[in-house]
Short mmCIF file of C-alpha atoms (C1' of nucleotides) and ligand atoms in Angstrom, two decimals:
data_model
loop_
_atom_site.label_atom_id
_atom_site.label_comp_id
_atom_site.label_asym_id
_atom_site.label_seq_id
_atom_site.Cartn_x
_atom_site.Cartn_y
_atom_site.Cartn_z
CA UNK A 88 28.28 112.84 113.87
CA UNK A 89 26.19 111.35 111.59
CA UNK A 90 23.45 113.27 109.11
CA UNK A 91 20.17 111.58 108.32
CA UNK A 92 16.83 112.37 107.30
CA UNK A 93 14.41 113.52 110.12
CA UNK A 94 13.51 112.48 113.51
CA UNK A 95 10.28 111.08 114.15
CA UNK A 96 9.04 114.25 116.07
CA UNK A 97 5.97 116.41 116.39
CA UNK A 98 4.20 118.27 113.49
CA UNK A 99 6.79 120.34 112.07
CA UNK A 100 7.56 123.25 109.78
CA UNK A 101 10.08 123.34 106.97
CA UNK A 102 12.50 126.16 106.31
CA UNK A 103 10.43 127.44 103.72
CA UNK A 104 7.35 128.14 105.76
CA UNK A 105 9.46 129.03 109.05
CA UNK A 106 10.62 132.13 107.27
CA UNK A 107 7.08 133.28 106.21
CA UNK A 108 5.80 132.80 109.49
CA UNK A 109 8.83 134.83 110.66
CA UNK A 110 8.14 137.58 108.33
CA UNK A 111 4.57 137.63 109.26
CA UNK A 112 5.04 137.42 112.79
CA UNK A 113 7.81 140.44 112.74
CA UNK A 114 5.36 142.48 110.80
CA UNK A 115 2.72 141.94 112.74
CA UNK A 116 4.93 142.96 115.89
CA UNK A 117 6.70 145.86 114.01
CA UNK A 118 10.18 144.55 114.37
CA UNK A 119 12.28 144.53 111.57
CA UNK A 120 13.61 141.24 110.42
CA UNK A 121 16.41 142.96 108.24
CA UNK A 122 18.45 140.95 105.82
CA UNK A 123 20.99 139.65 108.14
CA UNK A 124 18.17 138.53 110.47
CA UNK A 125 16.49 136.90 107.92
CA UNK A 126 19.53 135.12 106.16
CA UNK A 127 20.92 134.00 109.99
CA UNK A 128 17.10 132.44 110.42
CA UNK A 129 17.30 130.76 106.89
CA UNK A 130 20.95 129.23 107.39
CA UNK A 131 19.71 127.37 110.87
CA UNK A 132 16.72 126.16 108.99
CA UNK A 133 18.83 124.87 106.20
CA UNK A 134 20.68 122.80 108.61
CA UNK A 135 19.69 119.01 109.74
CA UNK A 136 21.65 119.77 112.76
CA UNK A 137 21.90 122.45 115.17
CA UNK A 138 24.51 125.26 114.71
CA UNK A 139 27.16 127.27 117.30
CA UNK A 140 27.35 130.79 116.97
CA UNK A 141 31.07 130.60 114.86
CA UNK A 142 29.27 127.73 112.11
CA UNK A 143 27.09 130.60 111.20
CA UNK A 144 29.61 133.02 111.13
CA UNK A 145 31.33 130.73 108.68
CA UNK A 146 28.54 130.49 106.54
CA UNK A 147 27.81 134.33 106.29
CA UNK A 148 31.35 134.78 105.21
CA UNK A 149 30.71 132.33 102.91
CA UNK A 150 28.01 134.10 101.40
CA UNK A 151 30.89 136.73 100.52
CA UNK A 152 29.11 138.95 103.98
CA UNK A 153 31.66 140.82 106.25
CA UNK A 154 31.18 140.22 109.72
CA UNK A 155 32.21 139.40 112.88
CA UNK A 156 31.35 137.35 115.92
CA UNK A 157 28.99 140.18 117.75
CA UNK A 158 27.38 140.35 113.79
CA UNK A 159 26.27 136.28 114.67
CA UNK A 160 25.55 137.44 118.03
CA UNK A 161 23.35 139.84 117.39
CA UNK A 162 21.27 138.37 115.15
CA UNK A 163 20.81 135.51 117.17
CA UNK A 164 19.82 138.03 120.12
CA UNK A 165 16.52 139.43 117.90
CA UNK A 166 15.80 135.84 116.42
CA UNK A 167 15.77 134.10 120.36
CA UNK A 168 13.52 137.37 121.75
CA UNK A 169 10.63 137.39 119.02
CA UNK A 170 10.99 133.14 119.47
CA UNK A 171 12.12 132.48 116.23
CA UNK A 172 14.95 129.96 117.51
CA UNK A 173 15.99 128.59 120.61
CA UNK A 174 19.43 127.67 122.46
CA UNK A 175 20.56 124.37 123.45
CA UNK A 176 22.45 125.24 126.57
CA UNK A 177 23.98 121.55 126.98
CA UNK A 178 25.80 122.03 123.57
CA UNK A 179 25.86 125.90 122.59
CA UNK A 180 23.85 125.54 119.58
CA UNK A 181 20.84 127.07 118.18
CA UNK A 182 18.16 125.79 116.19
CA UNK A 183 14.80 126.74 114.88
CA UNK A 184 11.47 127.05 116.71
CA UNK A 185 9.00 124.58 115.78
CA UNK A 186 5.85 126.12 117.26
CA UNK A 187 6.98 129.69 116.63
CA UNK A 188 4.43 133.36 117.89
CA UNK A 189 3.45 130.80 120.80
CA UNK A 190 6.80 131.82 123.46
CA UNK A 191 6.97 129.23 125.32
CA UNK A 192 10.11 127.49 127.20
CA UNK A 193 11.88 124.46 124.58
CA UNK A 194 11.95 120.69 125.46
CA UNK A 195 14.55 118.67 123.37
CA UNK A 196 15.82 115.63 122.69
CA UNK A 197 19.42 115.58 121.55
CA UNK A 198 21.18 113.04 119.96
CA UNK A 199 24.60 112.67 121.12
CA UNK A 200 25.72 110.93 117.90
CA UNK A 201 24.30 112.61 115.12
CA UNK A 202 23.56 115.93 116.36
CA UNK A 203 19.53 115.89 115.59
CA UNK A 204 17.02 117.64 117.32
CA UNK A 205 13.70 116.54 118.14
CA UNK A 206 11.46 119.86 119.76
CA UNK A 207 8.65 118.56 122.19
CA UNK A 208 5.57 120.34 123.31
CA UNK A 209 4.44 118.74 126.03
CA UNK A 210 1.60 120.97 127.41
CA UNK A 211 1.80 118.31 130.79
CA UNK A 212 5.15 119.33 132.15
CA UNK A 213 4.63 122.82 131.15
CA UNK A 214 1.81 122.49 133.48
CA UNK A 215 3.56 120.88 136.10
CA UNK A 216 6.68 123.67 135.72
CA UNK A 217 4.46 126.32 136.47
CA UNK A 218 2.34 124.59 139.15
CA UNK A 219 6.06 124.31 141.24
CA UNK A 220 6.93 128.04 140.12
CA UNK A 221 3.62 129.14 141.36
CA UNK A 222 3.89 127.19 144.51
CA UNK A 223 7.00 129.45 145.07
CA UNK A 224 6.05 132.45 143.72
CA UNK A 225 9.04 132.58 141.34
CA UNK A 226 8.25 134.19 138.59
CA UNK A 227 9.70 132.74 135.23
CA UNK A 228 11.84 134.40 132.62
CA UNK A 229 13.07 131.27 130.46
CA UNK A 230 12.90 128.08 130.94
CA UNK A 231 14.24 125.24 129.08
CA UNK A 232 14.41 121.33 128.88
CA UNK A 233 16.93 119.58 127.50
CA UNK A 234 17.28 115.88 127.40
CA UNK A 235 21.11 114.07 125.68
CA UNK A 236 20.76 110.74 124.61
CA UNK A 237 20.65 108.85 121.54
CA UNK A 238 18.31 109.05 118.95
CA UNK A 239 16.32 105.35 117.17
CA UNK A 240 18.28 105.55 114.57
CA UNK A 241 21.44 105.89 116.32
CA UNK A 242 20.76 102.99 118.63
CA UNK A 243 20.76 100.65 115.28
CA UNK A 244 24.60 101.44 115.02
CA UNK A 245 26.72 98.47 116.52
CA UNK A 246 27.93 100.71 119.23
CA UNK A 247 29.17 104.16 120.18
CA UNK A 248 31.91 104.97 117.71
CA UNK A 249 32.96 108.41 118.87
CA UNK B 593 23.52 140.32 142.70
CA UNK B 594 22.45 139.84 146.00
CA UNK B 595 23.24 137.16 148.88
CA UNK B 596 20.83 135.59 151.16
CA UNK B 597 19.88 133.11 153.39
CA UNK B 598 17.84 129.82 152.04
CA UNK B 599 15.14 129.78 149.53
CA UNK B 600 12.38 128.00 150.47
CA UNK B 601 13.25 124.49 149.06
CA UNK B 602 12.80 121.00 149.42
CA UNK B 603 14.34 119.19 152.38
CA UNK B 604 17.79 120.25 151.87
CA UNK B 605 21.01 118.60 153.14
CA UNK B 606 23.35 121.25 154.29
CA UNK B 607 27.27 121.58 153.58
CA UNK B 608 29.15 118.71 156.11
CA UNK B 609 25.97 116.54 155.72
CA UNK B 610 27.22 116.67 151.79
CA UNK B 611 30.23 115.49 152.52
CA UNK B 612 29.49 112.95 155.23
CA UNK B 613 27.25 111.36 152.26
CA UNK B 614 30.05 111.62 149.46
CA UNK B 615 32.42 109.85 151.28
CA UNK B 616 29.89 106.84 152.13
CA UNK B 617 28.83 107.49 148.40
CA UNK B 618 32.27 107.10 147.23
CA UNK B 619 33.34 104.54 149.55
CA UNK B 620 30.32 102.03 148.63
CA UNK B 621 31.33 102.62 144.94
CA UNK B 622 35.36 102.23 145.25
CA UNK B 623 35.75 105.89 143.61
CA UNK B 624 38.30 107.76 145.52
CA UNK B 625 37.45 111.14 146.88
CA UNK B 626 40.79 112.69 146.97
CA UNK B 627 41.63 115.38 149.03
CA UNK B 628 41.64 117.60 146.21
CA UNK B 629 38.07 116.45 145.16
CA UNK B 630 36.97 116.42 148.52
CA UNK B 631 37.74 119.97 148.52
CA UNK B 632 36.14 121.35 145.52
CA UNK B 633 33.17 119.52 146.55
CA UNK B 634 33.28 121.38 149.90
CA UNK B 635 33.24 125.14 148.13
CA UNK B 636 30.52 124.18 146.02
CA UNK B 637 28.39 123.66 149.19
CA UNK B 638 30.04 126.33 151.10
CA UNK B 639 28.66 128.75 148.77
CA UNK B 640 25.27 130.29 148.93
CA UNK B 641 24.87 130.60 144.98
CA UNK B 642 26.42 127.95 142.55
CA UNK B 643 30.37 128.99 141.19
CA UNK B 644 31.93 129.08 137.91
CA UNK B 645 35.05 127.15 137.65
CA UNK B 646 37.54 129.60 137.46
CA UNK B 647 35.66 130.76 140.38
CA UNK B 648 36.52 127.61 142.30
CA UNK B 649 39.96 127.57 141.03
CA UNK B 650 40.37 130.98 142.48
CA UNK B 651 39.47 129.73 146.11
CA UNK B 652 41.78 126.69 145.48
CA UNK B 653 44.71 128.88 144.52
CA UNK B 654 43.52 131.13 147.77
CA UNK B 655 43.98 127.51 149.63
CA UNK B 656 47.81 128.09 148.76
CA UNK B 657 47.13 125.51 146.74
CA UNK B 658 48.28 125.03 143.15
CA UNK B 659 46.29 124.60 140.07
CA UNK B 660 44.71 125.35 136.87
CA UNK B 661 41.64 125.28 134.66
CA UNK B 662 42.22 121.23 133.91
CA UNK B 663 42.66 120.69 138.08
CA UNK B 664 39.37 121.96 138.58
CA UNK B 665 37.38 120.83 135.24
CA UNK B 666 38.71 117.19 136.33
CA UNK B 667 37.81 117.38 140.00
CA UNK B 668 33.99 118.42 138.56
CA UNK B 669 33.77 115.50 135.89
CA UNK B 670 34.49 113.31 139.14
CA UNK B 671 32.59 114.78 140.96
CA UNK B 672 29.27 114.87 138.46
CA UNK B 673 30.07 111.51 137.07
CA UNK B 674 29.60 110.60 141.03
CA UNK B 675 26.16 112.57 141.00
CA UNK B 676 27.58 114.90 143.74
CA UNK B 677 26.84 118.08 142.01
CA UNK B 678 25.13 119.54 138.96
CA UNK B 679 25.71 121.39 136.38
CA UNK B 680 23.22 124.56 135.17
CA UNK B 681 24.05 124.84 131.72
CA UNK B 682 22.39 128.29 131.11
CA UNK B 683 24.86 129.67 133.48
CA UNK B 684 28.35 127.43 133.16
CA UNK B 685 28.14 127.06 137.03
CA UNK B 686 27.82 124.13 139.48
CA UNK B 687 25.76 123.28 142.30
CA UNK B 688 25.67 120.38 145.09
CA UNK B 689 23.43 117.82 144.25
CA UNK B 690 20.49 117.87 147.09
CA UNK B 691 19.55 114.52 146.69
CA UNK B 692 23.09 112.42 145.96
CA UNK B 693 22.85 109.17 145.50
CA UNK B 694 19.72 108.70 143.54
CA UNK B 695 21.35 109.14 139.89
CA UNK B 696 18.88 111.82 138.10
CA UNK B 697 18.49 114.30 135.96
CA UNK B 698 18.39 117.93 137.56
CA UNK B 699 15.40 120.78 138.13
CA UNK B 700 16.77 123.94 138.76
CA UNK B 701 14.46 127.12 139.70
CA UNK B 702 17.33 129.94 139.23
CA UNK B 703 17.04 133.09 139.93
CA UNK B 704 18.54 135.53 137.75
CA UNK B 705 19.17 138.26 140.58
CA UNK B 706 20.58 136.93 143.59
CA UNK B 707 22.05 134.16 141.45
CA UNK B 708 20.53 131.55 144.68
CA UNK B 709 19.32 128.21 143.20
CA UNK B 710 16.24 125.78 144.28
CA UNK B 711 16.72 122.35 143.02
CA UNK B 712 13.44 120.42 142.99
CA UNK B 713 12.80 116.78 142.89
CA UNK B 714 9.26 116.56 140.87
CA UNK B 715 9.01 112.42 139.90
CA UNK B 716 5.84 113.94 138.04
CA UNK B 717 7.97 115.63 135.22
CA UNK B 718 10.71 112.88 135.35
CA UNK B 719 7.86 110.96 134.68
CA UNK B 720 6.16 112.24 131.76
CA UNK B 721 9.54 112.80 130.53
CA UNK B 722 10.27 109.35 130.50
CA UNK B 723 6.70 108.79 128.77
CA UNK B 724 7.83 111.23 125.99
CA UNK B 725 11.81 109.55 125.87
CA UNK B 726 10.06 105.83 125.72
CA UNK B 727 6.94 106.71 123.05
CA UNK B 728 10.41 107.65 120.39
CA UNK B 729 12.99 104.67 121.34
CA UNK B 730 15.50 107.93 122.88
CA UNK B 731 17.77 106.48 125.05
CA UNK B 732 18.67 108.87 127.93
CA UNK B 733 22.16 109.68 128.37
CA UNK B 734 21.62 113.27 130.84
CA UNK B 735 18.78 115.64 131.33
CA UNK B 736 18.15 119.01 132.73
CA UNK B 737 15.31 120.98 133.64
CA UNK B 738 15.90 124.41 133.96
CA UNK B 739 13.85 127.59 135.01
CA UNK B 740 15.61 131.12 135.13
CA UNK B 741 13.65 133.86 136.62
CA UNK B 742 12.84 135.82 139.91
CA UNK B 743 12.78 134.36 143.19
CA UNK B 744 10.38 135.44 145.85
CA UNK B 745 12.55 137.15 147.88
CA UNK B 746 13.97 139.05 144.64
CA UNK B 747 10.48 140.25 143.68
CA UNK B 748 10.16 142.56 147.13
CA UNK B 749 12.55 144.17 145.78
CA UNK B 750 11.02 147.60 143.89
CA UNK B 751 12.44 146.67 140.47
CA UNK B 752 15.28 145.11 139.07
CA UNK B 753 18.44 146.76 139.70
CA UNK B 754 20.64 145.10 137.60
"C1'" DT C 1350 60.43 96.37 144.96
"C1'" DA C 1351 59.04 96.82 140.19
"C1'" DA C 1352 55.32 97.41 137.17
"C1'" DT C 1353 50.89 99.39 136.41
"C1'" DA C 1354 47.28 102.47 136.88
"C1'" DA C 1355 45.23 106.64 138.54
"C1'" DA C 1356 45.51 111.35 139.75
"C1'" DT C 1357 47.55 115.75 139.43
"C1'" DG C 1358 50.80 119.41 137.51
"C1'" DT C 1359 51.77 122.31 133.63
"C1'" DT C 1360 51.70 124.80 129.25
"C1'" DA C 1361 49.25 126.03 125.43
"C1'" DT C 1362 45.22 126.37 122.74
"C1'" DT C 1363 40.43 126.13 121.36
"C1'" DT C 1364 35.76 127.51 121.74
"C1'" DT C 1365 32.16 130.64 123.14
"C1'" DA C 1366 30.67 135.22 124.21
"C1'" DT C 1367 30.90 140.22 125.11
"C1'" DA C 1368 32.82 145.18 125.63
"C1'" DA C 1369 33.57 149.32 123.41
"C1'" DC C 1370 33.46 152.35 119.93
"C1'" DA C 1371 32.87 153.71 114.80
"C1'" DT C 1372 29.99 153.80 110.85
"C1'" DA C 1373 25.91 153.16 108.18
"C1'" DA C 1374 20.99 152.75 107.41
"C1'" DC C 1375 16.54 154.15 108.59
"C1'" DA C 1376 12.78 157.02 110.47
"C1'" DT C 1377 10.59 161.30 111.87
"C1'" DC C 1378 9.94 166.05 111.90
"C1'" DG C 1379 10.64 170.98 110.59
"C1'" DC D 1008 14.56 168.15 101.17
"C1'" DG D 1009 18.00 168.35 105.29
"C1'" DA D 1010 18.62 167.97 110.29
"C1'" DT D 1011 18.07 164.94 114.07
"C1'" DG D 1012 17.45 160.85 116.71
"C1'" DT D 1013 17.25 155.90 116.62
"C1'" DT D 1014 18.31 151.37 115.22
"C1'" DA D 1015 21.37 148.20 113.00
"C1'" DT D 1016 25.80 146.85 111.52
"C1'" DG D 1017 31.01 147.03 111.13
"C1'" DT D 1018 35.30 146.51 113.60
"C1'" DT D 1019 38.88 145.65 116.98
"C1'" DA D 1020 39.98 143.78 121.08
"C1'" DT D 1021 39.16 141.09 125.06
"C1'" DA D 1022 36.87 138.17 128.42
"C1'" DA D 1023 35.12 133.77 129.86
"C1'" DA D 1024 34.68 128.78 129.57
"C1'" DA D 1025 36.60 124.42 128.31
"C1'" DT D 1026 39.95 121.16 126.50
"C1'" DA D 1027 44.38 119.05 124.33
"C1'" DA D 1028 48.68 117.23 125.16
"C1'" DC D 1029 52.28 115.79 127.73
"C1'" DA D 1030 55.10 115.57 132.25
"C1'" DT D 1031 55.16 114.28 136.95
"C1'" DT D 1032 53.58 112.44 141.03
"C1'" DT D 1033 50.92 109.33 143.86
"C1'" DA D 1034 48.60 105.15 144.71
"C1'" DT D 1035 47.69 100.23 143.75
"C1'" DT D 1036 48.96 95.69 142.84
"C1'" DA D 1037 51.82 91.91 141.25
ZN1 ZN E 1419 9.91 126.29 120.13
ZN1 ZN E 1420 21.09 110.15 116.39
ZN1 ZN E 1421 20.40 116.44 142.40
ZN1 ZN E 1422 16.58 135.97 144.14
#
DNA sequence: TAATAAATGTTATTTTATAACATAACATCG
DNA sequence: CGATGTTATGTTATAAAATAACATTTATTA
């Protein structure tokens, strides 16, 4: 996989702001983003890419931290129910929520080659989700939509070189 | 969780229609639907909910039939590369593939507590999704829409048992 | 038939996630 | 403050999902 820069994607926050809107929003809700918390949130900010549950693990015990996998786990468990991150089922990864305090279901575009992530918020197919759930009467717990491909920048490359 | 009937869904093939249609799939296209294939292809759709793969290797092995994790995980790559079945990623499990034929990405309602799935064919979303893939140069490799939640029938019930 | 390719058998391992129980930190009340 | 209940974390072990690597068999084709 490569690393690069950004993908062209919708107004975004950085790291820096992500955790002050995560403190705010955790106070404002009364649940206690704890150090851990708050350290797993800043190392999936800090990355270009998306990270699997054992990355972070490897970066916590980096940081000199004991832990374990249910430690990652855990953590990961607050940070996905206040909708501070999300989880890319197609790859096992987790990444940070662009639009965070508004829940809502992710849409993603995933490069294949370099790992990048662009979030969507497409307020259309949102619509159109809920119009068929309604229709139904299925009533929606998560929801997510998750697109593999390859990213602009990717495409340049000559071809594929997995 | 529990078992039941048919959720209301779209026009639905049932179990030996599915297979009728892979073979003429599979014929048209040269691929070879072994026996073996043929096979795992024919639990899928003989179940009411979608199976894990150990699952499936379980009924194989209850065929008399040898086997391990790689003789099923290779019968499924066929068998999705073929666009026979589908994969939910938020549960690791696989499903026939109501519309075969027409190569496309999957929309899954799932519900969470009789584990049935509805698999709906909305060109609207594909659509817009398309729009969004096209506006960023994304080239399209796989897609899947998923919902988890609480299907009709599910919601009678007084509360969840789970 | 011999050579080639495709499919399956087989063993071992990797990757991802959770169960179960012990300890520590924090809050709330007498 | 100290006792009590609750939440969070530490720790060990295991379950669940997927793949690597190589051997063998089956099918295709020259
Ligand atoms: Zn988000
Ligand atoms: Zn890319
Ligand atoms: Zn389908
Ligand atoms: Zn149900």
């Amino acid at each position: 996989m490569r690393q690069a820069a950004d993908l062209n994607c919708p107004p975004s926050i950085d790291a820096q702001q992500a955790l002050t809107r995560a403190e705010t929003l955790c106070q404002q809700r009364g649940a206690r983003l704890t150090e851990l918390r708050r350290r797993v949130l800043e190392i999936i900010w800090n990355s270009a890419t998306p990270l699997g549950a054992y990355t972070i693990l490897d970066m916590l015990r980096d940081d000199g931290r004991q832990g374990a996998p249910p430690t990652v786990y855990r953590a990961l468990d607050f940070l996905l129910a206040q909708g501070l991150i999300h989880r890319l089922a197609l790859l096992n990864v987790f990444t940070g929520c662009r639009r965070p305090g508004s829940h809502h279901g992710g849409q993603f575009l995933i490069c294949r080659d370099c790992g990048r992530v662009s979030e969507l918020s497409n307020p259309a197919i949102d619509e159109l989700l809920r119009a068929e759930t309604d229709a139904r009467g299925f009533e929606v717990l998560a929801q997510t939509v998750e697109i593999l491909g390859r990213c602009p920048d990717c495409l340049k490359e000559p071809a594929h070189h997995g």
